[in-house]
């Protein structure tokens, strides 16, 4: 017996939270959208009732209505999702130590030796499910996978959705995985799926039967070897993750689709990114701005800077880049800003030129950060962002696959 990992995957999380908070939505097909009344947007999540009709993340509103005429659209409430996530994390953490939160709807913990027997592990999983129903609500289901390594535990959590519980020990491998589509395997994206098909690996059984040398050749690197070991239930040492970027992007609502308004939205996003930068104690050495004009005209510019976390320095660089945009382009429809070449404060060497360190401005921005933390994130800001700061629709807080917002840093305050 070596059941070392317990993986929790929350079922249709955004939709389940809405159904928990609104009893009128329970047992009904719902789609979560960024904003109601916009026919050109798409679903960012769908309930299981909607998924049965073929509605999924990324399905357009018109298509979703065609597939499921009875669908109810709900505007996403990201603050509610973050708050619910935090309550769930605190609840589970009292039962089992959570080693890592991977996303808003995924987390895992390692089972101590005394909990690794099959029945003990199952009872812990059932305790988590029961406690969640009592403290969070009946409508927020969790599918749990238990296995010798994290990789298999994650796959197991997907096998019996919703509200599943699957245990796969060494004796259950590899046959216990045969029912999983290749496209759902962690680490198998669209391009890798094509490579596997070219190698005549068409299903999970064939993938599990492949040799280590064969997978190394298909992946073209040691990642193929890591996949081979992971499929055997062997825990492969995880590579240390180093934060590489801080970014924000926003599809502009119609009333902000002008060059002036887009410029303000980009500055709002840059100031949000700088606040995150300072909160995490990082410095950025590269700024990249992207704009989509109309439907198919894309423009981007970038600039390297001495590593900084100063909003003013980066705003000046942004303004210089903005002047390079195509002046005759159509109205902007989407804007993005990316800070990269990140360096942690522990590895940062201040400039030899005192004027570049801007000690007083750093103190000012720390004071601004504290005011925004205490009184709301739109309390004080630099004037370049004024139009966007006054609009509820300008770059609001959003949850991404890789980022759970910190409400103290990013809550919009509306």
Coordinates of C-alpha atoms in Angstrom, one line a residue:
X1 CA 0.0 0.0 0.0
X2 CA 1.3 3.4 -0.9
X3 CA -1.6 5.8 -1.2
X4 CA 0.4 9.0 -0.6
X5 CA -1.6 11.7 -2.4
X6 CA -5.2 13.0 -2.1
X7 CA -6.3 15.3 -4.9
X8 CA -9.4 17.4 -4.8
X9 CA -11.1 18.8 -7.9
X10 CA -14.2 20.9 -7.4
X11 CA -17.0 20.2 -9.9
X12 CA -18.0 23.1 -12.3
X13 CA -16.9 25.4 -9.5
X14 CA -18.2 28.8 -10.6
X15 CA -21.5 27.4 -11.6
X16 CA -21.8 25.3 -8.4
X17 CA -21.1 28.3 -6.3
X18 CA -23.9 30.3 -8.1
X19 CA -26.3 27.3 -7.6
X20 CA -25.4 27.2 -3.9
X21 CA -26.1 30.9 -3.4
X22 CA -29.3 31.0 -5.5
X23 CA -31.7 28.1 -5.0
X24 CA -33.6 29.1 -8.1
X25 CA -30.6 28.0 -10.2
X26 CA -30.3 24.5 -8.7
X27 CA -30.7 21.6 -11.0
X28 CA -30.9 23.9 -14.0
X29 CA -28.5 24.5 -16.9
X30 CA -26.6 27.7 -16.3
X31 CA -23.7 29.4 -18.1
X32 CA -21.4 31.9 -16.3
X33 CA -20.6 34.9 -18.5
X34 CA -18.4 38.0 -18.0
X35 CA -21.3 40.3 -18.5
X36 CA -25.1 39.8 -19.1
X37 CA -26.7 41.1 -22.3
X38 CA -23.6 40.8 -24.5
X39 CA -24.3 38.3 -27.3
X40 CA -20.7 38.2 -28.5
X41 CA -19.3 36.9 -25.3
X42 CA -18.7 33.3 -24.2
X43 CA -19.3 31.1 -21.2
X44 CA -16.4 31.1 -18.7
X45 CA -18.0 28.1 -17.0
X46 CA -21.1 25.9 -17.3
X47 CA -23.0 23.7 -14.8
X48 CA -23.2 20.0 -15.3
X49 CA -26.8 20.4 -16.4
X50 CA -25.6 22.6 -19.2
X51 CA -22.6 20.4 -20.0
X52 CA -25.0 17.6 -20.9
X53 CA -26.2 19.6 -23.8
X54 CA -22.6 20.3 -25.0
X55 CA -22.2 23.7 -23.4
X56 CA -18.6 24.1 -22.0
X57 CA -16.1 26.8 -21.2
X58 CA -15.5 28.9 -24.3
X59 CA -18.9 28.2 -25.8
X60 CA -20.4 31.4 -27.3
X61 CA -23.7 32.8 -25.8
X62 CA -25.6 32.3 -29.1
X63 CA -24.3 28.7 -29.5
X64 CA -25.0 27.9 -25.9
X65 CA -28.6 29.1 -26.3
X66 CA -28.9 27.0 -29.5
X67 CA -27.5 23.9 -27.8
X68 CA -29.6 24.4 -24.6
X69 CA -32.7 26.7 -25.1
X70 CA -33.4 26.5 -21.4
X71 CA -30.0 27.8 -20.3
X72 CA -29.8 30.5 -17.7
X73 CA -26.9 33.0 -18.0
X74 CA -25.4 34.4 -14.8
X75 CA -22.8 37.2 -14.6
X76 CA -19.6 35.9 -12.9
X77 CA -19.1 37.1 -9.3
X78 CA -15.4 36.6 -8.9
X79 CA -15.2 38.0 -5.4
X80 CA -17.8 35.4 -4.3
X81 CA -15.7 32.6 -5.9
X82 CA -12.5 33.7 -4.2
X83 CA -14.3 34.0 -0.8
X84 CA -15.8 30.5 -1.2
X85 CA -12.5 29.1 -2.3
X86 CA -10.9 30.5 0.9
X87 CA -13.6 29.0 3.1
X88 CA -13.2 25.6 1.4
X89 CA -9.4 25.7 1.8
X90 CA -9.7 26.5 5.5
X91 CA -12.3 23.7 6.0
X92 CA -10.2 21.1 4.3
X93 CA -7.0 22.2 5.9
X94 CA -8.5 21.3 9.3
X95 CA -8.9 17.7 8.1
X96 CA -5.8 17.2 5.9
X97 CA -2.7 19.4 5.4
X98 CA -3.0 21.1 2.0
X99 CA 0.4 21.0 0.4
X100 CA -0.5 23.2 -2.6
X101 CA -3.4 25.0 -4.2
X102 CA -3.0 24.6 -7.9
X103 CA -6.0 26.7 -9.0
X104 CA -9.3 28.1 -7.8
X105 CA -10.8 24.6 -8.0
X106 CA -7.8 22.2 -7.5
X107 CA -5.7 21.4 -4.5
X108 CA -3.9 18.4 -3.0
X109 CA -2.4 17.1 0.2
X110 CA 0.0 14.3 1.1
X111 CA -1.3 11.5 3.3
X112 CA 0.9 10.7 6.4
X113 CA 1.9 7.1 6.7
X114 CA -0.8 6.2 9.2
X115 CA -3.5 7.3 6.7
X116 CA -2.2 5.4 3.7
X117 CA -4.2 2.2 4.2
X118 CA -7.0 2.1 1.6
X119 CA -9.9 2.2 4.0
X120 CA -8.3 5.0 6.1
X121 CA -7.7 7.1 3.0
X122 CA -11.2 6.5 1.8
X123 CA -12.6 7.6 5.2
X124 CA -10.6 10.8 5.1
X125 CA -12.0 11.6 1.7
X126 CA -15.5 10.9 2.8
X127 CA -14.9 13.1 5.9
X128 CA -13.8 15.9 3.6
X129 CA -17.0 15.5 1.4
X130 CA -19.3 15.4 4.5
X131 CA -17.7 18.4 6.1
X132 CA -17.9 20.5 2.9
X133 CA -21.6 19.7 2.6
X134 CA -22.2 20.9 6.1
X135 CA -20.0 24.0 6.2
X136 CA -20.0 25.2 2.5
X137 CA -23.2 23.7 1.0
X138 CA -24.8 20.7 -0.6
X139 CA -24.4 22.1 -4.1
X140 CA -20.6 22.4 -4.2
X141 CA -19.4 19.0 -5.0
X142 CA -15.8 17.7 -4.9
X143 CA -14.3 14.8 -6.8
X144 CA -11.4 13.2 -5.0
X145 CA -8.7 11.0 -6.3
X146 CA -6.2 9.1 -4.1
X147 CA -3.1 7.4 -5.5
X148 CA 0.6 6.8 -5.0
X149 CA 1.6 10.0 -6.8
X150 CA 0.1 13.4 -7.5
X151 CA -0.2 12.8 -11.2
X152 CA -2.3 9.6 -10.8
X153 CA -4.4 11.2 -8.0
X154 CA -5.3 14.1 -10.3
X155 CA -6.3 11.7 -13.1
X156 CA -8.3 9.6 -10.6
X157 CA -10.2 12.7 -9.5
X158 CA -11.5 13.1 -13.1
X159 CA -12.7 9.6 -13.6
X160 CA -16.1 9.7 -11.8
X161 CA -17.3 13.3 -12.0
X162 CA -19.3 14.8 -10.5
X163 CA -18.8 14.1 -6.8
X164 CA -16.6 11.1 -7.4
X165 CA -14.2 9.2 -5.2
X166 CA -11.6 7.0 -7.0
X167 CA -8.7 5.2 -5.3
X168 CA -5.9 3.8 -7.5
X169 CA -3.1 1.9 -5.9
X170 CA -0.3 0.1 -7.7
X171 CA -2.5 -3.0 -8.0
X172 CA -5.0 -0.9 -9.9
X173 CA -2.5 0.4 -12.4
X174 CA -2.5 0.8 -15.3
X175 CA -5.9 -0.7 -16.1
X176 CA -7.7 1.7 -13.8
X177 CA -6.7 4.5 -16.1
X178 CA -7.9 2.9 -19.4
X179 CA -11.2 4.7 -19.4
X180 CA -9.7 8.2 -19.5
X181 CA -9.5 10.0 -22.9
X182 CA -5.9 10.9 -23.9
X183 CA -6.9 14.6 -24.3
X184 CA -7.7 14.8 -20.6
X185 CA -4.3 13.6 -19.4
X186 CA -2.3 16.2 -17.7
X187 CA 0.6 17.2 -19.9
X188 CA -1.1 16.1 -23.2
X189 CA -2.2 19.3 -25.0
X190 CA -3.4 19.6 -28.6
X191 CA 0.1 19.4 -30.2
X192 CA 1.2 16.5 -28.0
X193 CA -2.0 14.6 -28.8
X194 CA -1.2 14.9 -32.5
X195 CA 2.3 13.6 -31.8
X196 CA 0.9 10.6 -29.9
X197 CA -1.5 9.8 -32.7
X198 CA 1.3 10.0 -35.3
X199 CA 3.1 7.4 -33.1
X200 CA -0.1 5.3 -33.2
X201 CA -0.8 5.9 -29.6
X202 CA -4.6 6.4 -29.8
X203 CA -5.8 5.7 -26.3
X204 CA -4.8 5.5 -22.6
X205 CA -4.0 1.8 -22.8
X206 CA -1.5 2.4 -25.6
X207 CA 0.1 5.3 -23.7
X208 CA 0.5 3.1 -20.6
X209 CA 2.0 0.3 -22.6
X210 CA 4.6 2.6 -24.4
X211 CA 8.2 2.2 -23.4
X212 CA 10.2 5.0 -21.7
X213 CA 12.4 5.3 -24.7
X214 CA 9.3 5.7 -26.9
X215 CA 7.8 8.4 -24.8
X216 CA 11.2 10.2 -24.6
X217 CA 11.2 10.2 -28.4
X218 CA 7.6 11.5 -28.7
X219 CA 8.1 14.3 -26.2
X220 CA 11.6 15.0 -27.5
X221 CA 12.9 15.5 -24.0
X222 CA 13.2 14.2 -20.5
X223 CA 9.5 15.1 -20.1
X224 CA 8.7 11.9 -21.9
X225 CA 10.7 10.0 -19.2
X226 CA 8.8 11.9 -16.5
X227 CA 5.5 10.9 -18.1
X228 CA 6.5 7.2 -18.2
X229 CA 7.5 7.2 -14.5
X230 CA 4.3 9.1 -13.5
X231 CA 2.1 6.6 -15.3
X232 CA 3.7 3.9 -13.2
X233 CA 2.7 5.6 -10.0
X234 CA 6.2 6.8 -9.2
X235 CA 6.4 10.3 -7.7
X236 CA 8.6 12.3 -10.0
X237 CA 10.4 15.2 -8.2
X238 CA 8.5 18.4 -9.2
X239 CA 10.5 21.1 -10.8
X240 CA 10.7 24.3 -8.8
X241 CA 8.4 26.9 -10.3
X242 CA 9.8 30.4 -10.7
X243 CA 7.4 33.2 -11.3
X244 CA 8.2 34.6 -14.8
X245 CA 5.5 37.2 -15.5
X246 CA 2.7 39.3 -14.0
X247 CA 0.1 40.2 -16.6
X248 CA -3.4 41.6 -17.0
X249 CA -5.6 41.7 -20.1
X250 CA -9.1 42.9 -20.8
X251 CA -11.6 42.8 -23.6
X252 CA -12.9 46.4 -23.7
X253 CA -16.6 47.1 -23.3
X254 CA -18.1 49.2 -26.1
X255 CA -18.1 52.4 -24.2
X256 CA -14.3 52.1 -23.6
X257 CA -13.4 51.3 -27.2
X258 CA -11.5 54.5 -28.0
X259 CA -7.8 55.2 -28.0
X260 CA -8.1 57.5 -25.0
X261 CA -10.1 55.1 -22.9
X262 CA -7.9 52.1 -23.9
X263 CA -4.9 54.1 -22.8
X264 CA -6.5 54.6 -19.4
X265 CA -7.4 51.0 -19.1
X266 CA -3.8 49.9 -19.9
X267 CA -2.6 52.2 -17.1
X268 CA -5.1 50.8 -14.6
X269 CA -3.8 47.3 -15.4
X270 CA -0.2 48.5 -15.1
X271 CA -0.9 50.0 -11.7
X272 CA -2.6 46.8 -10.6
X273 CA 0.4 44.8 -11.8
X274 CA 2.8 47.1 -10.0
X275 CA 0.9 46.6 -6.8
X276 CA 1.1 42.9 -7.1
X277 CA 4.8 43.3 -7.9
X278 CA 5.5 45.2 -4.7
X279 CA 3.3 42.9 -2.6
X280 CA 5.3 39.8 -3.8
X281 CA 8.6 41.7 -3.4
X282 CA 9.6 41.4 -7.1
X283 CA 11.2 43.7 -9.6
X284 CA 10.4 43.7 -13.3
X285 CA 12.9 44.3 -16.0
X286 CA 10.7 44.2 -19.1
X287 CA 7.4 45.8 -20.1
X288 CA 5.2 44.5 -23.0
X289 CA 2.0 46.1 -24.1
X290 CA -0.4 44.5 -26.6
X291 CA -3.5 46.0 -28.3
X292 CA -6.1 44.4 -30.6
X293 CA -7.7 46.9 -32.9
X294 CA -11.0 46.0 -34.4
X295 CA -11.4 42.2 -35.1
X296 CA -8.0 41.2 -36.6
X297 CA -5.4 44.0 -36.3
X298 CA -2.9 43.2 -33.5
X299 CA -0.1 45.5 -32.4
X300 CA 2.5 45.1 -29.6
X301 CA 5.6 46.9 -28.4
X302 CA 8.0 46.1 -25.6
X303 CA 10.9 47.8 -23.7
X304 CA 13.5 46.6 -21.2
X305 CA 14.2 48.6 -18.1
X306 CA 16.5 48.5 -15.1
X307 CA 14.6 46.1 -12.7
X308 CA 12.0 48.2 -10.9
X309 CA 8.7 48.1 -9.1
X310 CA 8.1 51.8 -9.5
X311 CA 4.7 52.6 -11.1
X312 CA 5.9 56.0 -12.4
X313 CA 9.0 54.6 -14.2
X314 CA 6.9 51.9 -15.9
X315 CA 4.1 54.3 -16.7
X316 CA 6.5 56.6 -18.5
X317 CA 7.8 53.6 -20.5
X318 CA 4.2 52.6 -21.3
X319 CA 3.4 56.1 -22.5
X320 CA 6.4 56.0 -24.8
X321 CA 5.3 52.7 -26.2
X322 CA 1.8 53.9 -26.6
X323 CA 2.9 56.7 -28.9
X324 CA 4.2 54.0 -31.3
X325 CA 0.8 52.5 -31.9
X326 CA -0.8 52.8 -35.4
X327 CA -2.7 56.1 -35.2
X328 CA -5.1 55.2 -38.0
X329 CA -6.0 51.8 -36.6
X330 CA -9.7 50.9 -35.8
X331 CA -11.1 51.3 -32.3
X332 CA -9.2 49.1 -29.8
X333 CA -11.1 46.1 -28.6
X334 CA -8.6 44.3 -26.3
X335 CA -5.6 45.5 -24.3
X336 CA -2.9 43.6 -22.4
X337 CA 0.1 44.5 -20.3
X338 CA 2.9 42.0 -19.2
X339 CA 5.7 42.6 -16.8
X340 CA 8.5 40.0 -17.2
X341 CA 12.2 39.4 -16.4
X342 CA 11.1 39.2 -12.7
X343 CA 13.8 39.3 -10.0
X344 CA 13.0 38.7 -6.3
X345 CA 14.1 41.4 -3.9
X346 CA 16.7 38.9 -2.4
X347 CA 18.5 38.8 -5.8
X348 CA 18.0 42.4 -6.8
X349 CA 21.0 44.8 -6.8
X350 CA 20.0 48.5 -6.6
X351 CA 21.2 50.8 -9.3
X352 CA 24.6 52.6 -8.8
X353 CA 22.8 55.8 -9.7
X354 CA 20.8 57.1 -6.8
X355 CA 18.2 58.8 -9.0
X356 CA 17.1 55.5 -10.4
X357 CA 16.3 54.0 -7.0
X358 CA 13.7 56.8 -6.2
X359 CA 13.6 56.1 -2.4
X360 CA 11.0 58.8 -1.8
X361 CA 8.7 57.6 -4.6
X362 CA 9.0 54.0 -3.3
X363 CA 7.8 55.2 0.1
X364 CA 5.0 57.1 -1.5
X365 CA 3.8 54.1 -3.4
X366 CA 4.0 51.9 -0.3
X367 CA 1.7 54.5 1.4
X368 CA -0.6 54.4 -1.6
X369 CA -0.7 50.6 -1.4
X370 CA -1.6 50.8 2.3
X371 CA -4.4 53.3 1.7
X372 CA -5.9 51.2 -1.1
X373 CA -5.7 48.2 1.2
X374 CA -7.5 50.0 4.0
X375 CA -10.0 52.0 2.0
X376 CA -10.6 50.2 -1.2
X377 CA -8.5 49.6 -4.3
X378 CA -9.8 52.7 -6.2
X379 CA -9.0 55.1 -3.4
X380 CA -5.7 56.6 -4.7
X381 CA -4.1 56.1 -8.1
X382 CA -2.0 57.9 -10.8
X383 CA -4.1 60.2 -13.1
X384 CA -3.3 58.3 -16.3
X385 CA -5.8 55.7 -15.1
X386 CA -8.6 58.1 -14.1
X387 CA -11.2 57.2 -16.8
X388 CA -10.8 53.5 -16.2
X389 CA -10.8 53.9 -12.4
X390 CA -14.2 55.5 -12.6
X391 CA -15.7 52.7 -14.6
X392 CA -16.9 49.4 -13.1
X393 CA -16.3 47.7 -16.5
X394 CA -12.6 48.6 -16.9
X395 CA -10.3 45.7 -16.1
X396 CA -12.4 44.3 -13.2
X397 CA -11.0 41.6 -10.9
X398 CA -10.9 38.2 -12.7
X399 CA -9.8 34.7 -11.8
X400 CA -7.5 33.0 -14.3
X401 CA -6.2 29.4 -14.6
X402 CA -3.0 30.4 -12.9
X403 CA -4.0 33.2 -10.6
X404 CA -6.4 33.5 -7.7
X405 CA -6.8 37.2 -6.9
X406 CA -5.8 38.5 -3.5
X407 CA -8.9 40.4 -2.5
X408 CA -6.9 43.0 -0.5
X409 CA -4.9 43.8 -3.6
X410 CA -7.3 43.4 -6.4
X411 CA -10.9 43.7 -5.3
X412 CA -12.6 46.4 -7.3
X413 CA -14.6 47.8 -4.4
X414 CA -17.9 48.1 -6.3

